[in-house]
């Protein structure tokens, strides 16, 4: 049985409609999201058994978030109830040359005040073969970082594959610890990494060298693998920002021997790029559990490409839709 566990905070997302700025609006769309939940929902959507571990307040907003998880077929058996409030983030979608903005309101949320010992990790991991976390979680609070490390150590002891997305967020990490103080030990337990040059610089002062994009990606992978001997695979995505609504999208995957490369997709009208990296990670985890490395990478890039066409944090495409794109069907024609 292939079962993945993810740990993180689900957030209530407020976003203006129709690309309006915060200062223009009197109403917001309300949705739910969060990196590790986005990964879990992608995996569940592809048919893999998935459980999301988080902490929610005992009120109607917490219950609404729980319903949202179940709506995406994500198991919630070990969600902890407690604390005062759900974390919130505000998203202003950019357009053309105006970039998007995110404002967090997560301080003292239920998840930010989670404590070690609240979760029975032995029970959570009983039937799991994969555990995923991201750099967002240890950036929320010291308590969240402690619980994340607690989970990582148990998963490692049980021989479970551990993955992470570096996911550096400059607007977090305000509780007195620097990322480098916290992330080094956590990454040392990981088998699979989704990395980026910016996050690698902020976390570990690693700066790749090379004259081309491929050389830079290979350099980054080699430097990270030298630093973290347990790591077996590193993925690096490459986003070309033409403007807020037009990006190119590709990735590479390094397995310490081979550097696999994906196609480059030209995404000419982005509906919502939030969750793009999460959709890549979710699809990569699925792919590495079901395909060879090259196909896993192709599947992840195609899935995340499609996510850019979907409103909200979650990637709602099916495995068949991803395979349709992988097979070269780029027309977007109506299916009748």
Short mmCIF file of C-alpha atoms in Angstrom, two decimals:
data_model
loop_
_atom_site.label_atom_id
_atom_site.label_comp_id
_atom_site.label_asym_id
_atom_site.label_seq_id
_atom_site.Cartn_x
_atom_site.Cartn_y
_atom_site.Cartn_z
CA UNK A 1 0.00 0.00 0.00
CA UNK A 2 1.28 3.46 -0.95
CA UNK A 3 0.18 6.10 1.56
CA UNK A 4 1.56 9.62 1.95
CA UNK A 5 1.39 11.80 5.05
CA UNK A 6 1.78 15.57 4.92
CA UNK A 7 2.12 18.04 7.81
CA UNK A 8 1.29 21.74 7.71
CA UNK A 9 -1.20 24.52 8.18
CA UNK A 10 -4.39 24.91 6.18
CA UNK A 11 -5.21 28.58 5.66
CA UNK A 12 -8.29 30.61 4.85
CA UNK A 13 -7.45 32.54 1.69
CA UNK A 14 -9.07 35.90 0.91
CA UNK A 15 -8.53 37.27 -2.60
CA UNK A 16 -10.06 40.18 -4.57
CA UNK A 17 -11.96 39.30 -7.72
CA UNK A 18 -10.99 40.26 -11.28
CA UNK A 19 -7.37 41.21 -10.53
CA UNK A 20 -8.39 44.16 -8.35
CA UNK A 21 -5.96 45.64 -5.84
CA UNK A 22 -6.59 45.37 -2.11
CA UNK A 23 -7.33 49.09 -1.96
CA UNK A 24 -10.14 48.76 -4.52
CA UNK A 25 -12.27 46.02 -3.01
CA UNK A 26 -15.24 45.76 -0.68
CA UNK A 27 -15.48 41.96 -0.88
CA UNK A 28 -13.16 38.95 -1.16
CA UNK A 29 -13.39 35.41 -2.45
CA UNK A 30 -12.90 33.01 0.46
CA UNK A 31 -11.09 29.72 -0.22
CA UNK A 32 -8.84 27.28 1.62
CA UNK A 33 -5.25 26.37 0.86
CA UNK A 34 -1.76 25.86 2.18
CA UNK A 35 1.31 24.19 0.72
CA UNK A 36 1.21 20.77 2.37
CA UNK A 37 -2.56 20.50 2.05
CA UNK A 38 -2.21 21.33 -1.64
CA UNK A 39 0.26 18.45 -2.00
CA UNK A 40 -2.08 16.09 -0.17
CA UNK A 41 -5.08 17.06 -2.29
CA UNK A 42 -3.09 16.51 -5.51
CA UNK A 43 -2.05 13.04 -4.37
CA UNK A 44 -5.60 12.16 -3.38
CA UNK A 45 -6.88 13.44 -6.71
CA UNK A 46 -4.51 11.08 -8.54
CA UNK A 47 -5.83 8.18 -6.46
CA UNK A 48 -3.10 7.79 -3.83
CA UNK A 49 -4.14 7.38 -0.21
CA UNK A 50 -3.20 10.56 1.62
CA UNK A 51 -3.51 12.00 5.13
CA UNK A 52 -2.99 15.61 6.17
CA UNK A 53 -1.87 16.38 9.72
CA UNK A 54 -2.73 19.80 11.10
CA UNK A 55 -4.39 21.58 14.05
CA UNK A 56 -7.71 23.40 13.78
CA UNK A 57 -9.76 25.58 16.13
CA UNK A 58 -12.96 24.15 17.56
CA UNK A 59 -15.28 26.59 15.80
CA UNK A 60 -17.24 26.85 12.57
CA UNK A 61 -14.24 28.06 10.56
CA UNK A 62 -12.20 25.08 11.71
CA UNK A 63 -15.08 22.76 10.86
CA UNK A 64 -15.35 24.37 7.43
CA UNK A 65 -11.64 23.71 6.80
CA UNK A 66 -12.13 20.09 7.87
CA UNK A 67 -15.01 19.72 5.41
CA UNK A 68 -12.77 21.14 2.68
CA UNK A 69 -10.10 18.52 3.36
CA UNK A 70 -12.66 15.72 3.20
CA UNK A 71 -14.11 17.20 0.01
CA UNK A 72 -10.71 16.58 -1.60
CA UNK A 73 -10.65 12.96 -0.31
CA UNK A 74 -7.80 13.74 2.08
CA UNK A 75 -7.90 11.64 5.25
CA UNK A 76 -8.29 13.69 8.46
CA UNK A 77 -8.23 10.98 11.15
CA UNK A 78 -5.38 12.55 13.09
CA UNK A 79 -6.24 16.25 12.83
CA UNK A 80 -5.78 17.87 16.24
CA UNK A 81 -8.52 20.18 17.53
CA UNK A 82 -7.54 23.14 19.68
CA UNK A 83 -6.22 26.69 19.71
CA UNK A 84 -8.03 29.93 18.99
CA UNK A 85 -8.07 30.64 15.26
CA UNK A 86 -7.36 29.49 11.73
CA UNK A 87 -4.45 31.10 9.92
CA UNK A 88 -5.33 33.52 7.11
CA UNK A 89 -3.62 34.86 4.05
CA UNK A 90 -4.64 37.60 1.65
CA UNK A 91 -3.75 37.29 -2.03
CA UNK A 92 -3.76 40.13 -4.55
CA UNK A 93 -3.41 38.57 -8.01
CA UNK A 94 -1.11 40.47 -10.33
CA UNK A 95 -1.74 41.24 -13.97
CA UNK A 96 0.63 42.00 -16.82
CA UNK A 97 3.65 43.80 -15.29
CA UNK A 98 2.10 44.12 -11.79
CA UNK A 99 3.13 41.19 -9.61
CA UNK A 100 0.98 39.39 -7.07
CA UNK A 101 1.13 40.16 -3.33
CA UNK A 102 0.59 37.97 -0.26
CA UNK A 103 -0.12 39.21 3.27
CA UNK A 104 -0.08 36.65 6.11
CA UNK A 105 -2.20 36.72 9.27
CA UNK A 106 -1.00 33.55 10.99
CA UNK A 107 0.33 34.65 14.37
CA UNK A 108 -1.05 32.61 17.29
CA UNK A 109 -3.09 30.41 14.97
CA UNK A 110 -4.07 26.93 16.08
CA UNK A 111 -1.23 25.43 14.08
CA UNK A 112 1.33 28.04 15.17
CA UNK A 113 0.68 27.01 18.78
CA UNK A 114 0.79 23.24 18.21
CA UNK A 115 3.00 21.36 20.72
CA UNK A 116 5.24 18.32 20.65
CA UNK A 117 3.43 15.26 21.97
CA UNK A 118 0.02 16.26 20.60
CA UNK A 119 0.35 13.82 17.69
CA UNK A 120 1.04 10.10 17.96
CA UNK A 121 3.44 9.84 15.04
CA UNK A 122 3.93 6.10 15.45
CA UNK A 123 0.20 5.67 14.83
CA UNK A 124 0.09 8.25 12.02
CA UNK A 125 2.91 6.51 10.12
CA UNK A 126 1.64 2.98 10.75
CA UNK A 127 0.68 2.29 7.11
CA UNK A 128 2.59 5.10 5.39
CA UNK A 129 5.51 4.86 2.99
CA UNK A 130 6.04 8.61 2.44
CA UNK A 131 6.17 11.77 4.57
CA UNK A 132 6.21 15.28 3.10
CA UNK A 133 6.83 18.62 4.80
CA UNK A 134 7.90 22.03 3.54
CA UNK A 135 10.04 24.95 4.67
CA UNK A 136 6.87 26.94 5.37
CA UNK A 137 6.05 24.91 8.50
CA UNK A 138 9.25 25.53 10.51
CA UNK A 139 9.03 29.21 9.52
CA UNK A 140 5.67 29.68 11.26
CA UNK A 141 6.77 29.36 14.90
CA UNK A 142 9.20 27.55 17.18
CA UNK A 143 6.43 25.16 18.19
CA UNK A 144 5.62 24.31 14.58
CA UNK A 145 9.33 23.76 13.88
CA UNK A 146 9.62 21.47 16.91
CA UNK A 147 6.64 19.36 15.83
CA UNK A 148 7.95 19.15 12.26
CA UNK A 149 11.32 17.87 13.47
CA UNK A 150 9.56 15.46 15.82
CA UNK A 151 7.66 13.98 12.84
CA UNK A 152 10.78 13.86 10.64
CA UNK A 153 12.76 11.90 13.24
CA UNK A 154 10.01 9.31 13.72
CA UNK A 155 9.53 8.91 9.97
CA UNK A 156 13.29 8.45 9.53
CA UNK A 157 13.47 5.85 12.29
CA UNK A 158 10.62 3.91 10.66
CA UNK A 159 12.35 3.90 7.26
CA UNK A 160 9.72 6.09 5.58
CA UNK A 161 10.76 8.13 2.53
CA UNK A 162 10.91 11.83 3.49
CA UNK A 163 10.49 14.69 1.04
CA UNK A 164 10.55 18.45 1.38
CA UNK A 165 9.96 21.56 -0.67
CA UNK A 166 12.35 24.34 0.42
CA UNK A 167 9.50 26.89 0.11
CA UNK A 168 11.32 29.86 1.65
CA UNK A 169 8.88 32.61 2.70
CA UNK A 170 10.54 35.90 3.64
CA UNK A 171 7.36 37.11 5.38
CA UNK A 172 7.67 34.27 7.90
CA UNK A 173 10.70 33.46 10.09
CA UNK A 174 9.99 36.23 12.57
CA UNK A 175 10.11 34.30 15.87
CA UNK A 176 13.81 34.80 16.56
CA UNK A 177 15.44 31.93 14.67
CA UNK A 178 17.10 32.21 11.28
CA UNK A 179 16.26 29.61 8.61
CA UNK A 180 19.83 28.29 8.66
CA UNK A 181 19.57 27.53 12.39
CA UNK A 182 16.49 25.37 11.87
CA UNK A 183 16.59 23.85 8.41
CA UNK A 184 20.02 22.19 8.38
CA UNK A 185 19.07 19.33 10.72
CA UNK A 186 15.65 18.84 9.11
CA UNK A 187 17.00 18.60 5.57
CA UNK A 188 19.65 16.12 6.70
CA UNK A 189 16.93 13.45 7.10
CA UNK A 190 15.38 13.96 3.65
CA UNK A 191 15.47 11.60 0.67
CA UNK A 192 13.78 13.83 -1.95
CA UNK A 193 14.09 17.62 -2.23
CA UNK A 194 12.39 20.27 -4.33
CA UNK A 195 14.99 23.05 -4.24
CA UNK A 196 15.54 26.50 -5.69
CA UNK A 197 18.53 28.80 -5.91
CA UNK A 198 16.90 31.63 -3.91
CA UNK A 199 15.85 29.37 -1.04
CA UNK A 200 19.22 27.58 -1.06
CA UNK A 201 20.96 30.92 -0.69
CA UNK A 202 18.70 32.02 2.19
CA UNK A 203 18.87 28.67 4.02
CA UNK A 204 22.45 27.57 3.49
CA UNK A 205 24.32 30.39 1.69
CA UNK A 206 24.65 28.12 -1.34
CA UNK A 207 25.14 29.87 -4.68
CA UNK A 208 25.37 27.71 -7.81
CA UNK A 209 27.75 28.55 -10.64
CA UNK A 210 27.42 28.06 -14.39
CA UNK A 211 27.01 29.84 -17.71
CA UNK A 212 23.67 28.25 -18.66
CA UNK A 213 20.45 27.40 -16.82
CA UNK A 214 21.27 23.68 -17.03
CA UNK A 215 24.75 24.24 -15.61
CA UNK A 216 23.30 26.29 -12.74
CA UNK A 217 20.73 23.59 -11.96
CA UNK A 218 23.36 20.84 -12.04
CA UNK A 219 25.66 22.90 -9.83
CA UNK A 220 22.87 23.50 -7.31
CA UNK A 221 22.00 19.79 -7.18
CA UNK A 222 25.63 18.77 -6.71
CA UNK A 223 26.24 21.33 -3.96
CA UNK A 224 23.13 20.24 -2.06
CA UNK A 225 23.95 16.55 -2.46
CA UNK A 226 27.47 17.15 -1.15
CA UNK A 227 26.00 18.90 1.88
CA UNK A 228 23.25 16.35 2.53
CA UNK A 229 24.50 12.78 1.91
CA UNK A 230 21.12 11.12 2.59
CA UNK A 231 19.41 12.92 -0.29
CA UNK A 232 18.73 10.61 -3.23
CA UNK A 233 16.86 12.92 -5.63
CA UNK A 234 16.66 16.67 -6.12
CA UNK A 235 14.18 18.46 -8.36
CA UNK A 236 14.58 22.07 -9.47
CA UNK A 237 11.80 23.94 -11.25
CA UNK A 238 12.49 26.76 -13.68
CA UNK A 239 9.95 29.55 -14.07
CA UNK A 240 10.47 32.13 -16.78
CA UNK A 241 8.59 35.28 -15.76
CA UNK A 242 7.58 37.07 -18.93
CA UNK A 243 4.85 38.87 -17.00
CA UNK A 244 2.33 38.05 -14.26
CA UNK A 245 0.06 36.18 -16.67
CA UNK A 246 2.66 34.65 -19.01
CA UNK A 247 5.35 32.26 -17.77
CA UNK A 248 7.44 29.43 -19.11
CA UNK A 249 7.66 26.33 -16.91
CA UNK A 250 10.07 23.37 -16.80
CA UNK A 251 12.12 21.32 -14.34
CA UNK A 252 15.03 18.93 -13.89
CA UNK A 253 15.48 15.91 -11.62
CA UNK A 254 18.89 14.68 -10.42
CA UNK A 255 19.36 11.18 -8.94
CA UNK A 256 23.11 11.53 -8.15
CA UNK A 257 23.92 9.91 -11.51
CA UNK A 258 21.58 11.29 -14.15
CA UNK A 259 20.10 14.73 -14.74
CA UNK A 260 16.64 14.32 -16.26
CA UNK A 261 15.10 17.27 -18.12
CA UNK A 262 11.45 18.02 -18.87
CA UNK A 263 9.79 19.81 -21.73
CA UNK A 264 9.35 23.57 -21.39
CA UNK A 265 5.73 24.69 -21.40
CA UNK A 266 4.70 28.18 -22.48
CA UNK A 267 1.79 29.18 -20.22
CA UNK A 268 0.30 32.18 -21.99
CA UNK A 269 -2.64 32.97 -19.70
CA UNK A 270 -2.23 32.16 -16.01
CA UNK A 271 -5.47 31.87 -14.08
CA UNK A 272 -3.80 31.31 -10.67
CA UNK A 273 -0.12 30.50 -10.04
CA UNK A 274 -0.54 30.00 -6.28
CA UNK A 275 0.02 26.32 -5.58
CA UNK A 276 2.04 25.78 -8.76
CA UNK A 277 5.05 24.43 -6.88
CA UNK A 278 2.81 22.36 -4.60
CA UNK A 279 1.12 20.77 -7.60
CA UNK A 280 4.56 19.90 -8.97
CA UNK A 281 5.56 18.32 -5.66
CA UNK A 282 2.35 16.35 -5.32
CA UNK A 283 2.62 15.01 -8.85
CA UNK A 284 6.33 14.24 -8.39
CA UNK A 285 5.62 12.19 -5.26
CA UNK A 286 2.91 10.33 -7.15
CA UNK A 287 5.21 9.82 -10.11
CA UNK A 288 8.13 8.54 -8.03
CA UNK A 289 5.76 6.00 -6.47
CA UNK A 290 4.43 4.77 -9.82
CA UNK A 291 6.84 5.59 -12.70
CA UNK A 292 10.50 5.74 -13.61
CA UNK A 293 12.31 9.02 -12.88
CA UNK A 294 11.93 10.56 -16.35
CA UNK A 295 8.20 9.88 -16.52
CA UNK A 296 7.77 11.06 -12.92
CA UNK A 297 9.40 14.38 -13.84
CA UNK A 298 7.31 14.72 -17.01
CA UNK A 299 4.15 13.98 -15.04
CA UNK A 300 5.02 16.57 -12.38
CA UNK A 301 5.74 19.35 -14.87
CA UNK A 302 2.60 18.65 -16.91
CA UNK A 303 0.44 18.53 -13.78
CA UNK A 304 1.80 21.80 -12.46
CA UNK A 305 1.47 23.41 -15.87
CA UNK A 306 -2.26 22.56 -15.80
CA UNK A 307 -2.56 23.91 -12.24
CA UNK A 308 -1.77 27.39 -13.58
CA UNK A 309 -5.09 27.24 -15.44
CA UNK A 310 -7.16 26.54 -12.30
CA UNK A 311 -8.41 29.06 -9.75
CA UNK A 312 -7.55 28.37 -6.11
CA UNK A 313 -4.67 26.66 -4.32
CA UNK A 314 -5.57 23.07 -5.18
CA UNK A 315 -4.81 21.26 -8.42
CA UNK A 316 -8.07 19.66 -9.55
CA UNK A 317 -6.87 17.84 -12.66
CA UNK A 318 -7.09 14.07 -13.04
CA UNK A 319 -4.26 11.70 -13.89
CA UNK A 320 -5.84 11.24 -17.32
CA UNK A 321 -5.80 15.00 -17.98
CA UNK A 322 -2.13 15.16 -17.06
CA UNK A 323 -1.29 12.23 -19.32
CA UNK A 324 -3.28 13.89 -22.11
CA UNK A 325 -0.99 16.92 -21.89
CA UNK A 326 2.12 14.74 -21.56
CA UNK A 327 1.16 13.08 -24.82
CA UNK A 328 1.36 16.42 -26.63
CA UNK A 329 -2.28 17.53 -26.60
CA UNK A 330 -1.76 21.28 -26.22
CA UNK A 331 -4.73 22.65 -28.16
CA UNK A 332 -7.17 23.13 -25.27
CA UNK A 333 -10.00 21.97 -27.54
CA UNK A 334 -13.43 21.20 -26.12
CA UNK A 335 -13.85 17.54 -25.18
CA UNK A 336 -17.29 16.34 -26.35
#
